[in-house]
Amino acid sequence: DGGITQSPKYLFRKEGQNVTLSCEQNLNHDAMYWYRQDPGQGLRLIYYSQIVNDFQKGDIAEGYSVSREKKESFPLTVTSAQKNPTAFYLCASSISVNTEAFFGQGTRLTVV
Amino acid sequence: KNEVEQSPQNLTAQEGEFITINCSYSVGISALHWLQQHPGGGIVSLFMLSSGKKKHGRLIATINIQEKHSSLHITASHPRDSAVYICAVRPPSYNTDKLIFGTGTRLQVFP
């Protein structure tokens, strides 16, 4: 079945360590996105990519990095520079701009 | 003040009740999305609207562009409808799918 797969579902890391969250889609979508969700707040855009080998910062990119070497994959690295990394992270994709977005199941990251 | 406001924040209902969730926004938009987030966290897109009304099964979404308001209705609610419902808007000035999200309405339907 076509869809977006995020892994792992739960992730624990020690403070100061970088960690990479995986996002893979087999929908042949050009655009991919990473969002962060915190309690009581709406989803906020971290990074997005409209095409392979290109990506743009979203509203809260500081402390994060991404790559888009393949159309299917858009991994997010949470670096030690991110001051408050514990959150729920959602990946999404869409065919192109201004089309419906499809979301993954999310990764809950806890930094201890 | 958030650019996208949802009401109510929390909603409980008995099975079979008609449910309405509201979304008001303060920016111009090219489209509005209704999303459903289940307890596990995954999000499913329910509707994308730019005008009028859409229906899918027991779900109906309406939008009034002039009043900057949208509603999501659930007819004959069922416990499996229990989830967080999120409204998101896309401003037309952006050259990408940059959505502005509401904080969600948590719905619990009891048998």
Coordinates of C-alpha atoms in Angstrom, one line a residue:
Chain A
D1 CA 0.0 0.0 0.0
G2 CA 1.1 3.5 -0.7
G3 CA 1.9 5.8 2.2
I4 CA 4.3 7.5 4.5
T5 CA 6.4 5.6 7.0
Q6 CA 8.1 7.2 9.9
S7 CA 10.4 5.3 12.1
P8 CA 10.9 4.7 14.9
K9 CA 7.6 5.5 16.6
Y10 CA 9.3 6.2 20.0
L11 CA 12.8 7.4 20.4
F12 CA 14.9 8.2 23.5
R13 CA 18.2 10.0 23.4
K14 CA 20.5 11.5 25.9
E15 CA 20.9 15.3 26.0
G16 CA 23.7 16.5 23.7
Q17 CA 23.3 13.7 21.2
N18 CA 22.2 14.2 17.6
V19 CA 19.4 11.9 16.5
T20 CA 17.9 11.3 13.0
L21 CA 14.3 10.6 12.4
S22 CA 13.3 8.7 9.3
C23 CA 10.6 9.5 6.8
E24 CA 9.9 7.5 3.7
Q25 CA 7.1 7.8 1.2
N26 CA 6.2 5.6 -1.8
L27 CA 3.5 8.0 -3.1
N28 CA 5.8 9.5 -5.7
H29 CA 5.2 12.9 -4.1
D30 CA 7.6 15.8 -4.9
A31 CA 7.0 17.8 -1.7
M32 CA 7.8 16.6 1.8
Y33 CA 7.6 18.4 5.1
W34 CA 8.6 18.0 8.8
Y35 CA 6.4 19.4 11.5
R36 CA 6.7 19.5 15.3
Q37 CA 3.8 19.2 17.6
D38 CA 3.9 20.3 21.3
P39 CA 1.0 20.1 23.8
G40 CA -1.5 22.9 23.4
Q41 CA 0.1 24.2 20.2
G42 CA -0.7 23.8 16.5
L43 CA 1.8 22.0 14.3
R44 CA 4.8 24.1 13.4
L45 CA 6.8 23.7 10.2
I46 CA 10.5 22.8 10.6
Y47 CA 11.7 22.2 7.1
Y48 CA 10.2 21.4 3.7
S49 CA 11.4 20.2 0.4
Q50 CA 9.6 20.8 -3.0
I51 CA 12.0 18.7 -5.0
V52 CA 15.0 16.4 -4.7
N53 CA 18.2 18.1 -3.6
D54 CA 16.4 21.2 -2.5
F55 CA 14.9 22.1 0.9
Q56 CA 13.9 25.3 2.7
K57 CA 13.7 26.3 6.3
G58 CA 10.3 26.5 7.9
D59 CA 9.3 28.6 10.9
I60 CA 11.3 26.7 13.6
A61 CA 14.4 25.4 11.7
E62 CA 17.0 26.3 14.3
G63 CA 18.7 23.2 15.8
Y64 CA 17.5 20.9 13.0
S65 CA 18.9 19.7 9.7
V66 CA 17.5 17.8 6.7
S67 CA 18.6 16.2 3.5
R68 CA 16.7 15.2 0.3
E69 CA 19.0 13.0 -1.7
K70 CA 16.2 10.8 -2.9
K71 CA 12.6 11.6 -3.8
E72 CA 11.3 9.0 -1.4
S73 CA 13.3 10.0 1.7
F74 CA 13.4 13.1 3.8
P75 CA 15.3 12.4 7.1
L76 CA 15.3 15.0 9.9
T77 CA 18.3 15.3 12.3
V78 CA 17.7 16.9 15.7
T79 CA 21.0 18.3 16.7
S80 CA 22.4 19.1 20.1
A81 CA 21.8 22.8 19.3
Q82 CA 18.0 22.3 19.6
K83 CA 17.3 23.6 23.0
N84 CA 14.0 21.7 23.6
P85 CA 13.9 18.7 21.4
T86 CA 11.4 16.6 23.3
A87 CA 8.3 16.6 21.1
F88 CA 6.1 14.7 18.6
Y89 CA 7.5 15.0 15.1
L90 CA 5.3 14.5 12.0
C91 CA 6.4 14.0 8.4
A92 CA 4.0 14.8 5.5
S93 CA 4.1 14.8 1.7
S94 CA 2.1 16.1 -1.1
I95 CA 2.1 15.7 -4.9
S96 CA 3.1 19.3 -5.3
V97 CA 2.3 22.7 -3.8
N98 CA -1.3 23.5 -3.1
T99 CA -2.4 19.9 -3.0
E100 CA -3.6 17.7 -0.2
A101 CA -1.0 16.6 2.3
F102 CA -0.6 13.0 3.6
F103 CA 0.9 12.5 7.0
G104 CA 2.9 9.8 8.7
Q105 CA 2.2 8.2 12.0
G106 CA 4.7 10.4 13.8
T107 CA 7.8 9.9 16.0
R108 CA 7.7 10.8 19.7
L109 CA 11.2 11.9 20.7
T110 CA 12.2 12.1 24.3
V111 CA 15.5 13.6 25.3
V112 CA 16.6 12.8 28.8
Chain B
K1 CA -4.0 35.9 19.0
N2 CA -3.6 32.7 16.9
E3 CA -4.3 33.1 13.2
V4 CA -6.4 30.0 13.3
E5 CA -8.8 29.5 16.2
Q6 CA -10.9 26.4 16.9
S7 CA -13.8 25.9 19.1
P8 CA -14.6 24.2 21.3
Q9 CA -11.2 22.9 22.6
N10 CA -12.8 19.9 24.1
L11 CA -16.1 18.2 23.2
T12 CA -17.8 15.2 24.6
A13 CA -20.9 13.6 23.1
Q14 CA -23.1 10.5 23.3
E15 CA -23.1 8.1 20.5
G16 CA -25.6 9.2 17.8
E17 CA -25.3 12.9 18.5
F18 CA -24.7 15.5 15.8
I19 CA -21.4 17.3 16.3
T20 CA -20.1 20.6 15.1
I21 CA -16.5 21.8 15.3
N22 CA -15.8 25.4 14.3
C23 CA -12.7 27.0 12.8
S24 CA -12.2 30.8 12.4
Y25 CA -9.2 32.3 10.7
S26 CA -7.8 35.8 10.4
V27 CA -5.7 35.6 7.2
G28 CA -6.7 35.3 3.6
I29 CA -6.5 31.8 2.4
S30 CA -6.3 29.7 -0.8
A31 CA -7.6 26.5 0.9
L32 CA -8.6 25.1 4.3
H33 CA -7.9 21.6 5.5
W34 CA -9.6 19.5 8.2
L35 CA -7.4 16.8 9.7
Q36 CA -8.1 14.0 12.1
Q37 CA -5.4 12.9 14.6
H38 CA -6.0 9.6 16.4
P39 CA -4.6 8.8 19.9
G40 CA -1.6 7.1 18.4
G41 CA -0.6 10.4 16.8
G42 CA -1.0 9.7 13.1
I43 CA -2.9 12.3 11.1
V44 CA -5.4 11.7 8.3
S45 CA -6.5 14.3 5.9
L46 CA -10.4 14.6 5.9
F47 CA -11.1 17.5 3.6
M48 CA -9.5 20.2 1.6
L49 CA -11.9 23.1 0.9
S50 CA -11.6 26.4 -1.0
S51 CA -15.4 27.1 -1.1
G52 CA -18.8 25.7 -0.4
K53 CA -19.3 22.3 1.1
K54 CA -17.9 18.8 0.9
K55 CA -19.4 15.5 2.2
H56 CA -17.7 12.2 2.9
G57 CA -19.8 9.6 4.6
R58 CA -21.0 11.0 7.9
L59 CA -18.6 14.0 7.7
I60 CA -19.6 17.3 6.2
A61 CA -17.3 20.3 5.9
T62 CA -18.4 23.8 5.0
I63 CA -16.6 27.1 4.5
N64 CA -17.6 30.7 4.3
I65 CA -14.8 32.7 2.7
Q66 CA -16.4 36.1 3.4
E67 CA -16.8 35.3 7.1
K68 CA -13.5 33.4 7.4
H69 CA -15.1 30.5 9.0
S70 CA -15.4 26.8 8.5
S71 CA -17.3 24.1 10.3
L72 CA -16.9 20.3 10.4
H73 CA -20.0 18.3 11.1
I74 CA -20.3 14.7 12.2
T75 CA -23.7 13.1 11.9
A76 CA -24.7 10.0 13.9
S77 CA -21.4 10.2 15.9
H78 CA -19.7 7.0 17.0
P79 CA -17.0 6.2 19.6
R80 CA -14.6 5.5 16.8
D81 CA -14.9 9.2 15.8
S82 CA -13.1 10.0 19.1
A83 CA -10.0 11.9 18.0
V84 CA -8.5 15.4 17.8
Y85 CA -9.7 17.4 14.8
I86 CA -7.4 20.0 13.4
C87 CA -8.1 22.9 11.1
A88 CA -5.3 24.2 9.0
V89 CA -5.3 27.1 6.4
R90 CA -3.0 27.8 3.5
P91 CA -2.3 31.5 2.8
P92 CA -2.2 32.3 -0.9
S93 CA 0.9 34.4 -0.7
Y94 CA 3.2 31.5 0.0
N95 CA 4.7 29.6 -2.9
T96 CA 4.5 26.3 -1.1
D97 CA 2.1 24.2 1.0
K98 CA 2.9 26.1 4.2
L99 CA -0.1 25.5 6.4
I100 CA -1.1 27.4 9.5
F101 CA -2.6 25.0 12.1
G102 CA -5.2 25.4 14.8
T103 CA -4.6 23.8 18.1
G104 CA -7.2 21.2 17.6
T105 CA -10.5 20.1 19.1
R106 CA -10.5 17.0 21.2
L107 CA -13.7 14.9 20.7
Q108 CA -14.8 12.0 22.8
V109 CA -17.8 10.1 21.9
F110 CA -19.2 7.7 24.5
P111 CA -21.4 4.7 23.8

